[in-house]
Every structure is written in structure tokens, then in C-alpha cells.
Amino acid sequence: MNITNLKQEIRTTNANPSYNPLEWKNYKEGSCYVYAINMHINEFLLIGNIIGKQADEKSSDEELIEVLQEEIRFLGAEIQLTTEDSKVEKNEYKICLIRDPRTGYYHFFRQDNNFLWSHKFPQEFPERVDYNGEDSFYYKSFSKRWYFKIRIQ
């Protein structure tokens, strides 16, 4: 993993990502995390892999958020906790980190430039999702959720 290339990738990313599944045809290995931060690489990464502090299902909520924020800043972007209904400014977009409190498993969603949410699983194309709907699997299972604004500098 070339850190310089990763830092360049996040700096040149579209700060207002659009939903375009075919854009990811060469990056199918990419995880929900890579997709959420709009980093076009063909690797499955968890929070902290880039900075050597992998956060997994055993990590506490606090550690998960702390390592995420540290890693995004390391890559050269700004990140801040926000709310679901907060507005984004120019050069910003929103991601959502959800977590199952029973298993510790976590997953990311990205708010696209049309204000709808999408996500990606490895080996699959991105897809639209209504993770907030009361009938949604994500709503029922992943009761912990945090929203972040990412600002590309």
C-alpha cells in the first residue's frame, strides 16, 4: 500500500460524490470504508489499516471513532462528527458509520450529491439503500450510528 498515492487519491476525490456504480467496476475488492471515503483503490481496508491501528469488531466505540478521525486527517482531509440532517458545504460530503452493539460489526454509508445514501460490499457494485427505514435490516440490527462530515482540502 503506497501511502503517498492514498493521500493523493483522497485529495483529488470528488468532494461531492455522485452515485455511479460502474465507476467502481475496477475496484470491486474495495470495502464499504474505501467506498464511503470515495477512495478508488482495489483493496479491502478496515478503519486504521492505513495508519497501522486497525479497528475491528473488538474495538470500543470510542477507539473506532478516534482511529477513523486520525486516519482521515492523516490522509489530508478534515472530519467532524455531525448530525443526520446537517447541511454540507462546498467540498464536503457526509458518511454514516453504523454498528451492531451485539457483535461489534460496523459498516459505512455515503451520502451522495443527490442526498441519497449508498454503500458497497466487497465483490459487489455500490447500491442505493434506505438504511433508516423501520423495515430496514440496517435500522433493526445496527442501532449505533454516527454521522461525519468529510471536507476535502
XYZ file of N, CA and C in Angstrom:
459
model
N 0.854 -1.179 0.000
C 0.000 0.000 0.000
C 0.898 1.239 0.000
N 0.761 2.050 -1.019
C 1.559 3.253 -1.161
C 0.830 4.433 -0.514
N 1.338 4.885 0.635
C 0.682 5.951 1.405
C 0.598 7.250 0.604
N 1.647 7.586 -0.129
C 1.628 8.817 -0.922
C 0.495 8.780 -1.932
N 0.307 7.631 -2.594
C -0.784 7.506 -3.556
C -2.144 7.612 -2.879
N -2.280 7.034 -1.670
C -3.554 7.119 -0.953
C -3.873 8.554 -0.569
N -2.861 9.282 -0.110
C -3.087 10.689 0.247
C -3.482 11.490 -0.988
N -2.843 11.207 -2.112
C -3.189 11.897 -3.353
C -4.605 11.535 -3.783
N -4.977 10.276 -3.625
C -6.309 9.812 -4.027
C -7.402 10.555 -3.266
N -7.252 10.730 -1.962
C -8.300 11.407 -1.195
C -8.312 12.904 -1.493
N -7.167 13.485 -1.837
C -7.138 14.914 -2.152
C -7.767 15.215 -3.506
N -7.706 14.259 -4.419
C -8.247 14.503 -5.754
C -9.652 13.942 -5.910
N -10.193 13.370 -4.852
C -11.531 12.799 -4.932
C -12.569 13.901 -5.097
N -13.678 13.514 -5.631
C -14.786 14.457 -5.782
C -15.394 14.692 -4.402
N -15.382 15.920 -3.952
C -15.899 16.232 -2.621
C -17.416 16.124 -2.556
N -18.054 16.016 -3.683
C -19.498 15.801 -3.733
C -19.747 14.571 -4.589
N -19.471 13.381 -4.035
C -19.518 12.169 -4.860
C -20.918 11.891 -5.404
N -20.948 11.401 -6.625
C -22.210 11.017 -7.243
C -22.321 9.500 -7.220
N -23.539 9.040 -7.296
C -23.790 7.602 -7.319
C -23.585 7.101 -8.732
N -22.520 6.340 -8.921
C -22.186 5.802 -10.232
C -21.540 4.432 -10.028
N -22.339 3.377 -9.901
C -21.794 2.042 -9.621
C -20.724 1.580 -10.613
N -20.881 1.913 -11.882
C -19.903 1.450 -12.874
C -18.523 2.075 -12.685
N -18.482 3.202 -12.011
C -17.210 3.847 -11.693
C -16.339 2.926 -10.819
N -16.977 1.964 -10.169
C -16.276 1.070 -9.239
C -16.002 -0.309 -9.832
N -16.183 -0.473 -11.150
C -16.019 -1.797 -11.762
C -14.593 -2.337 -11.612
N -13.600 -1.479 -11.532
C -12.208 -1.927 -11.362
C -11.772 -1.938 -9.896
N -12.706 -1.703 -9.003
C -12.373 -1.619 -7.570
C -13.317 -2.483 -6.744
N -13.662 -3.640 -7.271
C -14.665 -4.474 -6.600
C -14.178 -5.041 -5.268
N -12.868 -5.131 -5.061
C -12.336 -5.603 -3.775
C -12.563 -4.570 -2.679
N -12.769 -3.336 -3.070
C -12.903 -2.240 -2.116
C -14.002 -2.466 -1.093
N -13.736 -2.062 0.125
C -14.670 -2.231 1.242
C -15.653 -1.066 1.321
N -16.596 -1.182 2.229
C -17.547 -0.092 2.469
C -16.814 1.168 2.932
N -15.734 0.985 3.665
C -14.940 2.116 4.154
C -14.294 2.856 2.987
N -13.649 2.123 2.089
C -12.996 2.734 0.935
C -14.034 3.471 0.084
N -15.190 2.843 -0.083
C -16.259 3.474 -0.861
C -16.762 4.741 -0.163
N -16.969 4.664 1.136
C -17.516 5.812 1.864
C -16.609 7.028 1.749
N -15.307 6.806 1.805
C -14.394 7.949 1.710
C -14.001 8.223 0.258
N -14.675 7.519 -0.669
C -14.525 7.748 -2.109
C -13.093 7.580 -2.583
N -12.428 6.569 -2.052
C -11.041 6.285 -2.407
C -11.029 5.113 -3.384
N -10.711 5.384 -4.610
C -10.746 4.375 -5.667
C -9.500 3.498 -5.618
N -9.535 2.513 -4.752
C -8.468 1.517 -4.681
C -9.123 0.145 -4.595
N -8.421 -0.841 -5.065
C -8.966 -2.189 -5.134
C -8.472 -3.028 -3.955
N -8.689 -2.513 -2.751
C -8.267 -3.206 -1.538
C -9.373 -3.150 -0.502
N -9.455 -4.219 0.268
C -10.383 -4.246 1.395
C -9.651 -3.652 2.599
N -10.079 -2.491 3.028
C -9.462 -1.837 4.182
C -10.473 -1.669 5.291
N -10.007 -1.837 6.506
C -10.787 -1.501 7.690
C -10.251 -0.184 8.236
N -11.019 0.423 9.109
C -10.564 1.648 9.771
C -9.214 1.363 10.428
N -8.255 2.226 10.181
C -6.947 2.131 10.821
C -5.904 1.353 10.060
N -6.276 0.620 9.010
C -5.280 -0.146 8.253
C -4.191 0.737 7.669
N -4.531 1.915 7.237
C -3.568 2.805 6.590
C -2.532 3.316 7.581
N -2.955 3.574 8.825
C -2.031 4.124 9.820
C -1.527 3.062 10.799
N -1.828 1.805 10.540
C -1.330 0.724 11.388
C -2.037 0.578 12.717
N -3.301 1.006 12.783
C -4.083 0.906 14.023
C -5.446 0.303 13.717
N -5.473 -0.871 13.122
C -6.735 -1.466 12.673
C -7.772 -1.530 13.784
N -8.940 -1.012 13.478
C -10.081 -1.076 14.398
C -11.053 -2.115 13.855
N -11.368 -3.092 14.670
C -12.261 -4.155 14.220
C -13.442 -4.287 15.165
N -14.146 -5.409 15.090
C -15.357 -5.595 15.896
C -15.069 -5.615 17.397
N -13.818 -5.826 17.795
C -13.476 -5.844 19.222
C -13.120 -4.458 19.766
N -12.924 -3.502 18.874
C -12.584 -2.140 19.291
C -13.791 -1.470 19.937
N -13.531 -0.627 20.914
C -14.619 0.120 21.542
C -15.147 1.170 20.566
N -16.336 1.674 20.828
C -16.899 2.746 20.003
C -15.957 3.944 19.964
N -15.430 4.294 21.119
C -14.546 5.456 21.221
C -13.292 5.257 20.374
N -12.700 4.060 20.464
C -11.493 3.773 19.698
C -11.794 3.792 18.198
N -12.908 3.222 17.807
C -13.315 3.184 16.401
C -13.388 4.604 15.830
N -14.067 5.478 16.537
C -14.234 6.860 16.077
C -12.908 7.612 16.101
N -12.138 7.423 17.152
C -10.849 8.107 17.283
C -9.896 7.706 16.155
N -9.809 6.418 15.867
C -8.909 5.945 14.814
C -9.412 6.409 13.448
N -10.712 6.384 13.218
C -11.268 6.893 11.964
C -10.866 8.350 11.754
N -11.074 9.172 12.763
C -10.740 10.594 12.639
C -9.240 10.794 12.414
N -8.421 10.047 13.128
C -6.968 10.157 12.957
C -6.558 9.769 11.539
N -7.142 8.703 11.028
C -6.762 8.227 9.701
C -7.189 9.198 8.595
N -8.393 9.719 8.689
C -8.860 10.672 7.675
C -7.985 11.925 7.693
N -7.636 12.389 8.865
C -6.744 13.567 8.956
C -5.360 13.241 8.400
N -4.868 12.038 8.676
C -3.581 11.601 8.137
C -3.604 11.638 6.606
N -4.734 11.298 6.023
C -4.868 11.296 4.570
C -5.017 12.700 3.990
N -5.155 13.696 4.850
C -5.178 15.073 4.379
C -6.555 15.702 4.253
N -7.564 15.066 4.810
C -8.911 15.633 4.789
C -9.316 16.004 6.214
N -10.358 16.796 6.327
C -10.907 17.130 7.642
C -12.113 16.243 7.893
N -12.352 15.927 9.159
C -13.512 15.117 9.520
C -14.072 15.636 10.831
N -15.385 15.689 10.917
C -16.011 16.103 12.173
C -17.326 15.369 12.368
N -17.625 15.053 13.617
C -18.928 14.464 13.949
C -20.007 15.483 13.633
N -21.135 15.000 13.143
C -22.235 15.885 12.797
C -23.551 15.149 13.055
N -24.620 15.654 12.510
C -25.923 15.008 12.673
C -26.452 14.567 11.312
N -27.457 13.732 11.329
C -28.016 13.215 10.089
C -28.557 14.331 9.199
N -29.176 15.325 9.796
C -29.818 16.371 8.999
C -28.960 17.616 8.803
N -27.694 17.562 9.167
C -26.817 18.720 8.970
C -26.575 18.961 7.482
N -26.389 20.199 7.134
C -26.117 20.587 5.753
C -24.633 20.437 5.464
N -24.313 20.130 4.213
C -22.915 20.078 3.809
C -22.593 21.305 2.968
N -21.385 21.762 3.110
C -20.916 22.928 2.370
C -20.136 22.464 1.143
N -19.679 23.418 0.380
C -18.842 23.111 -0.777
C -17.609 22.333 -0.293
N -17.205 21.352 -1.045
C -16.050 20.497 -0.740
C -16.276 19.580 0.451
N -17.522 19.359 0.837
C -17.840 18.452 1.938
C -18.815 17.382 1.463
N -18.781 16.262 2.140
C -19.839 15.273 1.987
C -19.975 14.530 3.302
N -21.017 13.726 3.403
C -21.344 13.088 4.670
C -21.243 11.574 4.547
N -20.743 10.950 5.616
C -20.741 9.496 5.720
C -21.431 9.105 7.020
N -21.878 7.875 7.065
C -22.512 7.355 8.274
C -21.847 6.033 8.627
N -21.451 5.915 9.864
C -20.880 4.687 10.408
C -21.940 4.064 11.296
N -22.324 2.833 10.985
C -23.297 2.137 11.814
C -22.624 0.931 12.454
N -23.186 0.526 13.600
C -22.562 -0.581 14.331
C -23.613 -1.410 15.042
N -23.415 -2.715 14.991
C -24.261 -3.650 15.716
C -23.691 -3.782 17.124
N -24.423 -3.365 18.158
C -23.875 -3.390 19.518
C -23.649 -4.809 20.053
N -24.292 -5.793 19.464
C -24.117 -7.178 19.930
C -22.837 -7.807 19.404
N -22.517 -7.540 18.129
C -21.370 -8.196 17.504
C -20.159 -7.286 17.343
N -20.395 -5.973 17.344
C -19.315 -5.023 17.097
C -19.067 -4.773 15.621
N -19.747 -5.538 14.755
C -19.580 -5.361 13.316
C -20.000 -3.944 12.931
N -19.236 -3.331 12.030
C -19.592 -1.985 11.579
C -19.627 -1.916 10.056
N -20.310 -0.888 9.574
C -20.490 -0.709 8.137
C -20.645 0.783 7.846
N -20.248 1.189 6.648
C -20.319 2.590 6.238
C -21.318 2.815 5.116
N -21.891 4.012 5.133
C -22.727 4.523 4.054
C -22.196 5.894 3.670
N -22.465 6.279 2.443
C -22.041 7.580 1.946
C -23.261 8.314 1.416
N -23.367 9.586 1.762
C -24.439 10.402 1.192
C -23.923 11.005 -0.108
N -24.595 10.682 -1.187
C -24.170 11.157 -2.497
C -24.684 12.571 -2.754
N -24.252 13.149 -3.863
C -24.564 14.556 -4.120
C -26.048 14.832 -4.349
N -26.862 13.784 -4.471
C -28.310 13.982 -4.576
C -29.003 13.736 -3.234
N -28.215 13.611 -2.174
C -28.654 13.451 -0.782
C -29.232 12.078 -0.464
N -29.110 11.131 -1.389
C -29.488 9.749 -1.111
C -28.254 9.000 -0.630
N -28.489 7.886 0.051
C -27.388 7.121 0.640
C -27.077 5.890 -0.198
N -25.804 5.532 -0.225
C -25.369 4.327 -0.916
C -24.271 3.659 -0.098
N -23.986 2.424 -0.445
C -22.931 1.676 0.239
C -22.397 0.614 -0.699
N -21.368 -0.108 -0.238
C -20.731 -1.123 -1.061
C -20.240 -2.271 -0.189
N -20.457 -3.474 -0.689
C -19.853 -4.662 -0.099
C -18.721 -5.120 -1.013
N -17.691 -5.771 -0.464
C -16.625 -6.306 -1.319
C -17.202 -7.263 -2.366
N -16.604 -7.264 -3.524
C -17.002 -8.108 -4.665
C -18.351 -7.712 -5.268
N -18.880 -6.579 -4.855
C -20.158 -6.119 -5.396
C -20.036 -4.665 -5.834
N -20.975 -4.266 -6.662
C -21.058 -2.868 -7.044
C -21.777 -2.098 -5.939
N -21.534 -0.803 -5.837
C -22.292 0.008 -4.877
C -23.786 -0.068 -5.173
N -24.579 0.168 -4.129
C -26.029 0.180 -4.302
C -26.657 1.219 -3.400
N -27.815 1.699 -3.829
C -28.606 2.620 -3.011
C -29.201 1.835 -1.870
N -29.412 2.514 -0.759
C -30.003 1.819 0.376
C -30.768 2.806 1.244
N -31.869 2.328 1.793
C -32.622 3.089 2.784
C -32.324 2.453 4.133
N -31.220 2.850 4.738
C -30.822 2.220 5.997
C -31.621 2.756 7.175
N -32.365 3.813 6.986
C -33.143 4.393 8.085
C -34.579 3.903 8.155
N -35.053 3.254 7.115
C -36.434 2.792 7.113
C -36.675 1.774 8.221
N -37.812 1.866 8.869
C -38.082 0.978 10.011
C -38.082 -0.495 9.626
N -38.301 -0.813 8.357
C -38.273 -2.204 7.910
C -36.871 -2.637 7.495
N -35.952 -1.714 7.494
C -34.614 -1.998 7.025
C -33.838 -2.880 8.005
N -33.114 -3.830 7.446
C -32.211 -4.669 8.243
C -31.227 -3.791 9.016
N -30.735 -2.746 8.360
C -29.742 -1.875 8.990
C -30.336 -1.097 10.156
N -31.578 -0.715 10.030
C -32.245 0.023 11.097
C -32.447 -0.868 12.320
N -32.828 -2.104 12.078
C -33.116 -3.031 13.169
C -31.863 -3.557 13.859
N -30.826 -3.873 13.100
C -29.644 -4.537 13.653
C -28.551 -3.579 14.113
N -28.411 -2.470 13.426
C -27.296 -1.565 13.694
C -27.814 -0.316 14.407
N -28.053 -0.460 15.680
C -28.700 0.635 16.398
C -27.747 1.774 16.747
N -26.446 1.531 16.660
C -25.492 2.620 16.907
C -25.136 3.241 15.568
N -25.176 4.584 15.510
C -24.805 5.252 14.272
C -24.219 6.626 14.547
N -23.216 6.958 13.747
C -22.542 8.246 13.849
C -22.436 8.832 12.453
N -22.644 10.134 12.377
C -22.540 10.851 11.114
C -21.298 11.730 11.162
N -20.622 11.802 10.026
C -19.413 12.612 9.912
C -19.472 13.420 8.639
N -18.941 14.639 8.715
C -18.696 15.429 7.518
C -17.221 15.255 7.180
N -16.966 15.021 5.926
C -15.581 14.965 5.436
C -15.402 16.163 4.523
N -14.342 16.889 4.765
C -14.048 18.073 3.950
C -12.715 17.843 3.248
N -12.762 17.940 1.934
C -11.560 17.774 1.135
C -10.864 19.129 1.063
N -9.590 19.131 1.420
C -8.834 20.393 1.469
C -8.157 20.693 0.164
